[in-house]
């Protein structure tokens, strides 16, 4: 690892001019755990595959999971195109798909169709059984093409980052399905253990921690009656399997947020995951730098243990542009262990928008965040994928990788080669020595590496990529 002298000059300039910049932006953020000598990020990510998946209609990617046998399962919606495979039609078939590949992503192994869309997937790391949710409800599969049982759960809704249907599965086989702000706990035999509503305006994601028999959810609510005028406030909450509250993070009242050093930036809880290292990981977004994510999630008088080492994780000189925040928590107590911001910047140095839509963590606590970035993220012009350079065009899909100590970026890349439109990574999975992502794209030019489908077929397109850890 080498010293990055360019960043050192930026840090020195930032320290001297911090108050000057804050006067321009209205957002003063004092760096915490500032690391003036970070290791240099990897400039090239070697992937085994980067490929389109899609039909001549609009296609939609939703999630990805990795099975213990190292096969990869991609989910979403792909109308009437079977890639030369004979699909297994479960529950009458439909446009919703599970596409299984080998560990390299280069070989398509099977295609399963059920419902009009499959919204989320999770694999039991002990048994290999597969939980999926969609407009059909919750289903458990013995393998990618064998249905064991399914439960109808309603239509979903009350979320902004998905159809409001998400699923988590613990190592003991217990499943937690989120449908329209309601949690349904189901055991491995398909017996409903409990059902209970989740308070909040929007409920976005769910995780399950089997050792403590708890489920964790995230989302955000609209809070009024305070100095910030209207305000969106993120929450993370843990419940036992019967719906009793264990702990809560953030979820401040409007007055509390305003009193916490005028933390008037809207905040949203976006995604949760139980990392393979046993920790809970959270991804959220904030409309600018004057945010509750600066502070301990249970005490606004204490700074959060946020790691800052350069202008792309130091949220100064921002307006209301949405930026990313991610953090590690203990799943039993909810105590925050470390956190970090990530934002893009215009050529002027002004903060710009970057939003998270996926998160995963491996056995060592290395963290992967995916989503959508406006111009321009760290090292955008220097970063390549298997030696290929991209080009920003209105919005980038991205994956950011950071080590467990958050003190540098392992890499940050986009597959965009100039495609204008809605491009965003919507799912990441890691484990068993591999990482895979799935992205929605506007159906135009993206980086391809050993593709099974080298060209878009028309309309919105799915892109996926696989690499070794």
Short mmCIF file of C-alpha atoms in Angstrom, two decimals:
data_model
loop_
_atom_site.label_atom_id
_atom_site.label_comp_id
_atom_site.label_asym_id
_atom_site.label_seq_id
_atom_site.Cartn_x
_atom_site.Cartn_y
_atom_site.Cartn_z
CA UNK A 1 0.00 0.00 0.00
CA UNK A 2 1.30 3.47 -0.90
CA UNK A 3 0.93 6.97 0.45
CA UNK A 4 -1.43 9.21 -1.52
CA UNK A 5 0.22 12.64 -1.46
CA UNK A 6 -2.61 14.30 -3.36
CA UNK A 7 -5.05 13.50 -0.55
CA UNK A 8 -2.62 14.82 2.07
CA UNK A 9 -2.67 18.25 0.40
CA UNK A 10 -6.45 18.13 0.28
CA UNK A 11 -6.59 17.33 4.00
CA UNK A 12 -4.29 20.24 4.86
CA UNK A 13 -6.37 22.61 2.76
CA UNK A 14 -9.57 21.27 4.30
CA UNK A 15 -8.33 21.75 7.87
CA UNK A 16 -7.29 25.37 7.26
CA UNK A 17 -10.42 26.37 5.36
CA UNK A 18 -13.08 24.31 7.16
CA UNK A 19 -14.80 27.30 8.75
CA UNK A 20 -14.65 29.27 5.50
CA UNK A 21 -16.31 26.44 3.59
CA UNK A 22 -18.91 25.95 6.30
CA UNK A 23 -19.90 29.59 5.97
CA UNK A 24 -20.61 28.97 2.30
CA UNK A 25 -22.43 25.68 2.79
CA UNK A 26 -24.13 26.23 6.13
CA UNK A 27 -22.94 22.78 7.23
CA UNK A 28 -20.07 22.60 9.70
CA UNK A 29 -18.89 19.02 10.26
CA UNK A 30 -15.86 18.51 12.49
CA UNK A 31 -13.85 15.49 11.26
CA UNK A 32 -13.80 12.50 13.60
CA UNK A 33 -11.10 9.82 13.48
CA UNK A 34 -9.50 11.80 10.67
CA UNK A 35 -6.89 9.68 8.89
CA UNK A 36 -4.51 12.01 7.01
CA UNK A 37 -2.57 9.17 5.42
CA UNK A 38 -5.00 6.57 4.03
CA UNK A 39 -3.84 3.65 1.94
CA UNK A 40 -4.40 4.16 -1.76
CA UNK A 41 -7.48 2.50 -3.22
CA UNK A 42 -7.34 -0.22 -5.84
CA UNK A 43 -7.66 1.38 -9.28
CA UNK A 44 -8.82 -1.73 -11.16
CA UNK A 45 -11.40 -4.36 -10.22
CA UNK A 46 -10.91 -7.64 -12.07
CA UNK A 47 -14.29 -9.31 -12.56
CA UNK A 48 -15.00 -12.74 -13.93
CA UNK A 49 -18.24 -11.61 -15.58
CA UNK A 50 -20.13 -8.45 -16.41
CA UNK A 51 -23.18 -9.14 -18.55
CA UNK A 52 -26.63 -7.96 -19.52
CA UNK A 53 -29.68 -10.05 -18.70
CA UNK A 54 -32.91 -9.19 -20.38
CA UNK A 55 -35.61 -9.44 -22.96
CA UNK A 56 -36.86 -6.97 -25.58
CA UNK A 57 -39.26 -5.59 -22.94
CA UNK A 58 -38.49 -3.66 -19.76
CA UNK A 59 -36.61 -5.89 -17.32
CA UNK A 60 -36.04 -5.25 -13.64
CA UNK A 61 -33.39 -6.60 -11.27
CA UNK A 62 -34.13 -6.80 -7.55
CA UNK A 63 -31.69 -8.94 -5.52
CA UNK A 64 -28.89 -11.51 -5.52
CA UNK A 65 -27.85 -14.31 -3.16
CA UNK A 66 -25.02 -16.86 -3.04
CA UNK A 67 -25.70 -20.49 -2.08
CA UNK A 68 -23.35 -22.66 -0.01
CA UNK A 69 -22.51 -24.60 -3.19
CA UNK A 70 -21.21 -21.26 -4.63
CA UNK A 71 -23.92 -20.96 -7.24
CA UNK A 72 -25.39 -17.47 -7.59
CA UNK A 73 -29.10 -16.60 -7.67
CA UNK A 74 -30.27 -13.39 -9.38
CA UNK A 75 -33.89 -12.27 -9.06
CA UNK A 76 -36.23 -9.80 -10.70
CA UNK A 77 -38.59 -9.54 -13.64
CA UNK A 78 -37.77 -10.74 -17.18
CA UNK A 79 -40.75 -11.21 -19.52
CA UNK A 80 -40.88 -14.12 -22.02
CA UNK A 81 -37.14 -14.68 -22.53
CA UNK A 82 -35.62 -17.93 -21.23
CA UNK A 83 -31.97 -17.68 -22.38
CA UNK A 84 -32.18 -21.11 -24.02
CA UNK A 85 -33.13 -22.75 -20.70
CA UNK A 86 -36.28 -24.71 -19.88
CA UNK A 87 -37.87 -22.81 -16.99
CA UNK A 88 -39.37 -24.37 -13.91
CA UNK A 89 -42.80 -22.73 -13.64
CA UNK A 90 -43.76 -22.55 -9.96
CA UNK A 91 -47.15 -21.26 -8.77
CA UNK A 92 -48.19 -21.06 -12.42
CA UNK A 93 -45.04 -19.33 -13.65
CA UNK A 94 -44.91 -15.66 -14.65
CA UNK A 95 -42.45 -12.86 -15.38
CA UNK A 96 -40.76 -13.12 -11.97
CA UNK A 97 -37.47 -14.99 -12.23
CA UNK A 98 -34.68 -16.69 -10.33
CA UNK A 99 -31.71 -17.11 -12.66
CA UNK A 100 -28.99 -19.40 -11.32
CA UNK A 101 -25.38 -19.18 -12.52
CA UNK A 102 -22.15 -20.92 -11.63
CA UNK A 103 -19.60 -19.29 -9.30
CA UNK A 104 -18.05 -17.29 -12.15
CA UNK A 105 -21.35 -15.99 -13.49
CA UNK A 106 -20.34 -17.18 -16.95
CA UNK A 107 -22.65 -20.19 -17.16
CA UNK A 108 -26.44 -20.07 -16.75
CA UNK A 109 -27.59 -23.17 -14.87
CA UNK A 110 -31.35 -22.82 -14.37
CA UNK A 111 -34.31 -20.47 -14.69
CA UNK A 112 -37.32 -20.43 -12.36
CA UNK A 113 -40.48 -18.41 -12.98
CA UNK A 114 -43.08 -17.45 -10.37
CA UNK A 115 -45.36 -14.44 -9.95
CA UNK A 116 -45.10 -11.19 -11.87
CA UNK A 117 -41.91 -10.25 -9.97
CA UNK A 118 -39.58 -11.70 -7.32
CA UNK A 119 -38.65 -8.82 -5.04
CA UNK A 120 -36.10 -10.34 -2.66
CA UNK A 121 -34.19 -13.54 -1.92
CA UNK A 122 -32.17 -15.02 0.93
CA UNK A 123 -30.39 -18.37 1.24
CA UNK A 124 -29.91 -20.34 4.46
CA UNK A 125 -26.15 -20.72 4.80
CA UNK A 126 -26.60 -23.98 6.74
CA UNK A 127 -29.17 -25.84 4.60
CA UNK A 128 -29.07 -24.05 1.24
CA UNK A 129 -32.86 -23.56 1.30
CA UNK A 130 -34.06 -20.44 -0.49
CA UNK A 131 -36.62 -17.88 0.72
CA UNK A 132 -38.20 -15.52 -1.83
CA UNK A 133 -40.93 -12.89 -1.74
CA UNK A 134 -43.02 -11.33 -4.47
CA UNK A 135 -46.61 -10.55 -5.38
CA UNK A 136 -47.31 -14.26 -4.72
CA UNK A 137 -46.30 -13.88 -1.06
CA UNK A 138 -43.53 -15.78 0.72
CA UNK A 139 -42.14 -19.06 -0.64
CA UNK A 140 -39.50 -21.52 0.52
CA UNK A 141 -37.59 -23.53 -2.09
CA UNK A 142 -35.51 -26.64 -1.45
CA UNK A 143 -33.30 -25.68 -4.39
CA UNK A 144 -33.62 -23.13 -7.18
CA UNK A 145 -36.41 -25.10 -8.90
CA UNK A 146 -38.23 -26.99 -6.12
CA UNK A 147 -41.09 -25.37 -4.21
CA UNK A 148 -41.57 -26.60 -0.63
CA UNK A 149 -44.43 -24.30 0.39
CA UNK A 150 -45.76 -20.77 0.04
CA UNK A 151 -47.86 -18.29 2.03
CA UNK A 152 -49.95 -15.47 0.55
CA UNK A 153 -49.18 -12.26 2.43
CA UNK A 154 -50.88 -9.40 0.58
CA UNK A 155 -49.82 -6.80 -1.93
CA UNK A 156 -46.87 -5.10 -0.25
CA UNK A 157 -46.50 -1.32 -0.32
CA UNK A 158 -45.52 1.51 2.08
CA UNK A 159 -41.90 1.68 0.94
CA UNK A 160 -40.07 3.98 -1.45
CA UNK A 161 -37.04 1.85 -2.39
CA UNK A 162 -38.90 -1.33 -3.37
CA UNK A 163 -42.40 -2.76 -3.62
CA UNK A 164 -42.43 -2.99 0.18
CA UNK A 165 -41.74 -6.75 0.11
CA UNK A 166 -38.50 -7.99 1.68
CA UNK A 167 -37.37 -11.21 3.32
CA UNK A 168 -34.71 -12.30 5.80
CA UNK A 169 -33.83 -15.84 6.90
CA UNK A 170 -31.84 -16.85 9.95
CA UNK A 171 -29.43 -19.73 10.28
CA UNK A 172 -32.11 -21.63 12.24
CA UNK A 173 -34.44 -21.44 9.22
CA UNK A 174 -36.81 -18.85 10.70
CA UNK A 175 -37.98 -16.29 8.15
CA UNK A 176 -39.16 -12.69 8.58
CA UNK A 177 -41.23 -11.37 5.67
CA UNK A 178 -41.93 -7.65 5.37
CA UNK A 179 -45.14 -6.78 3.53
CA UNK A 180 -46.76 -3.33 3.73
CA UNK A 181 -45.26 -2.41 7.13
CA UNK A 182 -46.22 -5.78 8.62
CA UNK A 183 -43.77 -8.46 9.77
CA UNK A 184 -44.72 -12.13 9.44
CA UNK A 185 -42.47 -14.61 11.27
CA UNK A 186 -42.58 -18.10 9.73
CA UNK A 187 -40.67 -21.22 10.73
CA UNK A 188 -38.96 -23.56 8.28
CA UNK A 189 -42.07 -25.77 8.02
CA UNK A 190 -44.21 -22.84 6.90
CA UNK A 191 -46.01 -22.31 10.21
CA UNK A 192 -46.73 -18.68 11.05
CA UNK A 193 -45.15 -17.90 14.44
CA UNK A 194 -46.42 -14.32 14.74
CA UNK A 195 -47.51 -11.24 12.82
CA UNK A 196 -47.23 -7.62 13.94
CA UNK A 197 -47.27 -4.13 12.39
CA UNK A 198 -44.23 -1.83 12.28
CA UNK A 199 -44.92 1.84 13.13
CA UNK A 200 -43.49 4.40 10.73
CA UNK A 201 -44.36 6.09 7.47
CA UNK A 202 -42.10 3.92 5.29
CA UNK A 203 -40.56 0.57 6.25
CA UNK A 204 -37.78 -0.38 3.85
CA UNK A 205 -35.90 -3.52 4.96
CA UNK A 206 -35.65 -6.36 7.46
CA UNK A 207 -32.88 -8.53 8.90
CA UNK A 208 -33.04 -11.46 11.31
CA UNK A 209 -30.61 -12.48 14.07
CA UNK A 210 -31.28 -16.08 15.04
CA UNK A 211 -29.02 -16.31 18.13
CA UNK A 212 -31.04 -13.60 19.92
CA UNK A 213 -34.33 -14.50 18.20
CA UNK A 214 -34.77 -10.92 17.03
CA UNK A 215 -35.67 -9.15 13.84
CA UNK A 216 -34.33 -5.71 12.91
CA UNK A 217 -36.08 -3.29 10.59
CA UNK A 218 -35.29 0.11 9.09
CA UNK A 219 -37.16 2.91 7.37
CA UNK A 220 -38.15 6.49 8.05
CA UNK A 221 -41.04 8.68 9.17
CA UNK A 222 -42.24 12.20 8.51
CA UNK A 223 -41.88 14.31 11.66
CA UNK A 224 -43.46 17.75 12.13
CA UNK A 225 -43.73 20.44 14.84
CA UNK A 226 -40.23 21.75 15.26
CA UNK A 227 -37.64 24.24 14.15
CA UNK A 228 -36.72 22.31 11.00
CA UNK A 229 -40.28 22.62 9.61
CA UNK A 230 -41.06 19.23 8.04
CA UNK A 231 -38.46 16.54 8.58
CA UNK A 232 -37.89 12.90 7.59
CA UNK A 233 -36.19 10.87 10.34
CA UNK A 234 -34.58 7.43 9.91
CA UNK A 235 -35.07 4.60 12.36
CA UNK A 236 -33.59 1.19 13.13
CA UNK A 237 -35.56 -1.02 15.53
CA UNK A 238 -35.14 -4.51 16.96
CA UNK A 239 -38.10 -6.70 17.99
CA UNK A 240 -38.35 -10.16 19.43
CA UNK A 241 -40.27 -12.80 17.49
CA UNK A 242 -43.51 -11.79 19.27
CA UNK A 243 -43.23 -8.13 18.29
CA UNK A 244 -41.92 -6.71 21.58
CA UNK A 245 -39.43 -3.86 21.12
CA UNK A 246 -35.84 -4.68 22.13
CA UNK A 247 -34.13 -1.42 21.19
CA UNK A 248 -34.36 1.52 18.81
CA UNK A 249 -31.79 3.77 17.11
CA UNK A 250 -32.34 7.27 15.71
CA UNK A 251 -36.14 7.77 15.40
CA UNK A 252 -35.80 11.19 17.08
CA UNK A 253 -38.73 13.55 17.38
CA UNK A 254 -38.68 16.68 15.26
CA UNK A 255 -37.76 18.82 18.28
CA UNK A 256 -34.96 16.45 19.34
CA UNK A 257 -33.40 16.47 15.88
CA UNK A 258 -33.58 20.24 15.64
CA UNK A 259 -32.07 20.60 19.11
CA UNK A 260 -29.21 18.27 18.20
CA UNK A 261 -27.07 21.01 16.61
CA UNK A 262 -29.86 21.76 14.11
CA UNK A 263 -29.78 18.32 12.50
CA UNK A 264 -32.38 19.35 9.93
CA UNK A 265 -31.31 17.18 6.98
CA UNK A 266 -33.91 14.58 6.03
CA UNK A 267 -32.66 11.05 6.80
CA UNK A 268 -33.88 7.67 5.56
CA UNK A 269 -33.12 4.11 6.55
CA UNK A 270 -32.57 2.21 3.31
CA UNK A 271 -31.03 -1.25 3.75
CA UNK A 272 -29.98 -3.70 6.49
CA UNK A 273 -27.97 -6.92 6.46
CA UNK A 274 -26.46 -9.37 8.94
CA UNK A 275 -22.85 -9.61 7.81
CA UNK A 276 -21.09 -12.95 7.65
CA UNK A 277 -18.94 -11.63 10.51
CA UNK A 278 -22.02 -11.56 12.76
CA UNK A 279 -22.45 -7.78 12.86
CA UNK A 280 -25.44 -5.74 11.75
CA UNK A 281 -24.85 -3.35 8.85
CA UNK A 282 -27.01 -0.36 7.91
CA UNK A 283 -27.15 1.87 4.84
CA UNK A 284 -29.08 5.11 4.89
CA UNK A 285 -29.23 8.44 3.15
CA UNK A 286 -29.20 12.03 4.32
CA UNK A 287 -30.25 15.21 2.50
CA UNK A 288 -27.02 17.05 3.20
CA UNK A 289 -24.42 17.15 5.94
CA UNK A 290 -26.35 18.66 8.87
CA UNK A 291 -27.66 15.25 9.82
CA UNK A 292 -28.45 13.08 12.84
CA UNK A 293 -25.94 10.55 11.44
CA UNK A 294 -23.19 12.80 12.83
CA UNK A 295 -24.19 11.71 16.33
CA UNK A 296 -24.65 8.62 18.43
CA UNK A 297 -28.03 7.07 17.48
CA UNK A 298 -29.16 7.20 21.13
CA UNK A 299 -27.50 10.38 22.37
CA UNK A 300 -27.39 13.52 20.23
CA UNK A 301 -24.84 15.05 22.60
CA UNK A 302 -22.23 12.44 21.60
CA UNK A 303 -20.39 12.22 18.29
CA UNK A 304 -20.80 9.02 16.32
CA UNK A 305 -17.60 7.00 15.72
CA UNK A 306 -17.50 8.10 12.09
CA UNK A 307 -14.29 7.62 10.10
CA UNK A 308 -13.30 10.50 7.82
CA UNK A 309 -10.18 10.65 5.67
CA UNK A 310 -10.92 12.69 2.54
CA UNK A 311 -13.49 15.03 0.95
CA UNK A 312 -15.62 12.11 -0.30
CA UNK A 313 -16.49 10.91 3.19
CA UNK A 314 -16.45 14.34 4.85
CA UNK A 315 -19.90 15.90 4.24
CA UNK A 316 -18.97 19.58 4.07
CA UNK A 317 -20.01 22.06 1.33
CA UNK A 318 -23.34 20.34 0.78
CA UNK A 319 -26.87 21.57 0.22
CA UNK A 320 -29.86 19.20 0.23
CA UNK A 321 -28.21 16.66 -2.06
CA UNK A 322 -28.81 13.12 -0.78
CA UNK A 323 -25.66 11.38 0.42
CA UNK A 324 -24.91 7.89 1.73
CA UNK A 325 -24.22 6.83 5.31
CA UNK A 326 -23.30 3.29 6.40
CA UNK A 327 -22.54 1.89 9.83
CA UNK A 328 -21.81 -1.27 11.82
CA UNK A 329 -23.89 -2.17 14.89
CA UNK A 330 -24.02 -4.95 17.44
CA UNK A 331 -27.19 -6.89 16.53
CA UNK A 332 -28.10 -7.77 20.14
CA UNK A 333 -27.70 -4.33 21.75
CA UNK A 334 -27.83 -2.02 18.71
CA UNK A 335 -24.68 -0.22 19.87
CA UNK A 336 -22.93 1.59 17.01
CA UNK A 337 -19.35 0.47 16.39
CA UNK A 338 -18.27 2.55 13.38
CA UNK A 339 -19.81 4.65 10.62
CA UNK A 340 -18.91 6.60 7.51
CA UNK A 341 -20.40 8.99 4.98
CA UNK A 342 -19.93 8.77 1.24
CA UNK A 343 -20.77 11.49 -1.26
CA UNK A 344 -19.92 12.55 -4.77
CA UNK A 345 -18.61 15.98 -5.73
CA UNK A 346 -18.95 18.33 -8.67
CA UNK A 347 -15.81 19.73 -10.31
CA UNK A 348 -16.41 22.89 -8.26
CA UNK A 349 -15.99 20.86 -5.07
CA UNK A 350 -19.66 21.18 -4.19
CA UNK A 351 -21.19 18.04 -2.66
CA UNK A 352 -23.39 16.00 -4.99
CA UNK A 353 -25.89 13.14 -4.74
CA UNK A 354 -25.13 9.47 -4.09
CA UNK A 355 -27.75 7.04 -2.74
CA UNK A 356 -27.45 3.48 -1.39
CA UNK A 357 -29.67 0.62 -2.56
CA UNK A 358 -27.69 -2.49 -1.46
CA UNK A 359 -25.29 -3.57 1.27
CA UNK A 360 -23.36 -6.75 2.16
CA UNK A 361 -20.48 -7.70 4.46
CA UNK A 362 -18.18 -10.72 4.28
CA UNK A 363 -16.63 -12.94 6.95
CA UNK A 364 -13.91 -10.37 7.75
CA UNK A 365 -16.27 -7.41 7.93
CA UNK A 366 -15.28 -6.04 4.54
CA UNK A 367 -18.22 -3.97 3.41
CA UNK A 368 -19.85 -3.55 -0.02
CA UNK A 369 -22.34 -0.78 -0.77
CA UNK A 370 -24.13 -0.32 -4.08
CA UNK A 371 -26.50 2.26 -5.49
CA UNK A 372 -26.61 5.28 -7.78
CA UNK A 373 -24.24 8.25 -8.01
CA UNK A 374 -24.43 11.61 -9.68
CA UNK A 375 -21.15 13.25 -10.75
CA UNK A 376 -18.60 12.37 -9.49
CA UNK A 377 -17.46 9.81 -6.90
CA UNK A 378 -13.91 9.30 -5.61
CA UNK A 379 -11.38 8.19 -8.22
CA UNK A 380 -14.12 8.12 -10.88
CA UNK A 381 -11.76 8.92 -13.76
CA UNK A 382 -9.00 6.58 -12.60
CA UNK A 383 -11.10 3.52 -11.75
CA UNK A 384 -11.40 0.65 -14.24
CA UNK A 385 -13.14 -2.73 -14.41
CA UNK A 386 -10.95 -5.48 -15.89
CA UNK A 387 -8.90 -2.70 -17.50
CA UNK A 388 -11.91 -1.00 -19.11
CA UNK A 389 -12.70 2.64 -18.47
CA UNK A 390 -16.22 3.97 -18.12
CA UNK A 391 -17.78 7.37 -18.65
CA UNK A 392 -20.28 9.26 -16.50
CA UNK A 393 -23.60 10.15 -18.13
CA UNK A 394 -26.31 11.60 -15.87
CA UNK A 395 -26.23 8.72 -13.34
CA UNK A 396 -23.78 5.95 -12.48
CA UNK A 397 -24.42 2.56 -10.97
CA UNK A 398 -21.67 1.94 -8.45
CA UNK A 399 -20.16 -0.50 -5.96
CA UNK A 400 -18.03 0.82 -3.11
CA UNK A 401 -15.86 -1.61 -1.13
CA UNK A 402 -14.29 -0.63 2.19
CA UNK A 403 -12.30 -2.70 4.71
CA UNK A 404 -13.62 -3.39 8.18
CA UNK A 405 -11.74 -0.44 9.74
CA UNK A 406 -13.23 1.97 7.13
CA UNK A 407 -9.85 3.70 6.80
CA UNK A 408 -9.62 3.55 3.03
CA UNK A 409 -11.58 2.47 -0.04
CA UNK A 410 -10.68 -0.94 -1.39
CA UNK A 411 -12.28 0.16 -4.65
CA UNK A 412 -15.15 2.21 -6.03
CA UNK A 413 -16.27 1.51 -9.58
CA UNK A 414 -19.09 1.96 -12.07
CA UNK A 415 -19.98 -0.17 -15.07
CA UNK A 416 -21.36 2.86 -16.91
CA UNK A 417 -19.75 3.67 -20.27
CA UNK A 418 -21.94 6.68 -21.03
CA UNK A 419 -25.46 5.32 -20.52
CA UNK A 420 -27.90 8.12 -19.66
CA UNK A 421 -30.84 7.14 -17.49
CA UNK A 422 -31.76 5.19 -14.40
CA UNK A 423 -28.67 3.10 -13.61
CA UNK A 424 -28.39 1.72 -10.06
CA UNK A 425 -27.05 -1.31 -8.23
CA UNK A 426 -30.00 -2.87 -6.38
CA UNK A 427 -28.45 -6.00 -4.86
CA UNK A 428 -25.09 -7.26 -3.55
CA UNK A 429 -24.16 -10.63 -2.07
CA UNK A 430 -20.81 -11.85 -0.77
CA UNK A 431 -19.44 -15.07 0.70
CA UNK A 432 -17.68 -18.31 -0.14
CA UNK A 433 -14.88 -16.33 -1.79
CA UNK A 434 -17.03 -14.47 -4.33
CA UNK A 435 -19.10 -11.28 -4.59
CA UNK A 436 -21.94 -10.60 -7.01
CA UNK A 437 -24.01 -7.54 -7.80
CA UNK A 438 -27.18 -6.93 -9.80
CA UNK A 439 -28.03 -3.56 -11.34
CA UNK A 440 -30.83 -1.92 -13.23
CA UNK A 441 -29.74 0.06 -16.28
CA UNK A 442 -31.36 2.25 -18.88
CA UNK A 443 -30.49 -0.38 -21.48
CA UNK A 444 -27.46 1.27 -23.06
CA UNK A 445 -23.68 1.11 -23.03
CA UNK A 446 -22.14 -0.71 -20.04
CA UNK A 447 -18.80 -2.45 -19.45
CA UNK A 448 -18.95 -6.12 -20.50
CA UNK A 449 -16.56 -8.89 -19.40
CA UNK A 450 -17.11 -12.51 -20.57
CA UNK A 451 -20.83 -11.78 -21.02
CA UNK A 452 -23.53 -14.39 -21.50
CA UNK A 453 -25.52 -11.60 -23.19
CA UNK A 454 -23.28 -8.95 -24.67
CA UNK A 455 -25.87 -6.47 -25.95
CA UNK A 456 -29.06 -4.96 -24.55
CA UNK A 457 -32.21 -6.36 -26.12
CA UNK A 458 -34.47 -3.32 -25.68
CA UNK A 459 -36.08 -1.29 -22.91
CA UNK A 460 -34.73 -1.28 -19.37
CA UNK A 461 -32.07 -3.95 -18.90
CA UNK A 462 -30.54 -5.92 -16.03
CA UNK A 463 -26.76 -5.94 -15.60
CA UNK A 464 -24.90 -8.31 -13.30
CA UNK A 465 -21.28 -8.80 -12.38
CA UNK A 466 -19.26 -11.37 -10.37
CA UNK A 467 -15.72 -11.27 -8.97
CA UNK A 468 -13.52 -13.22 -6.58
CA UNK A 469 -12.76 -11.72 -3.16
#
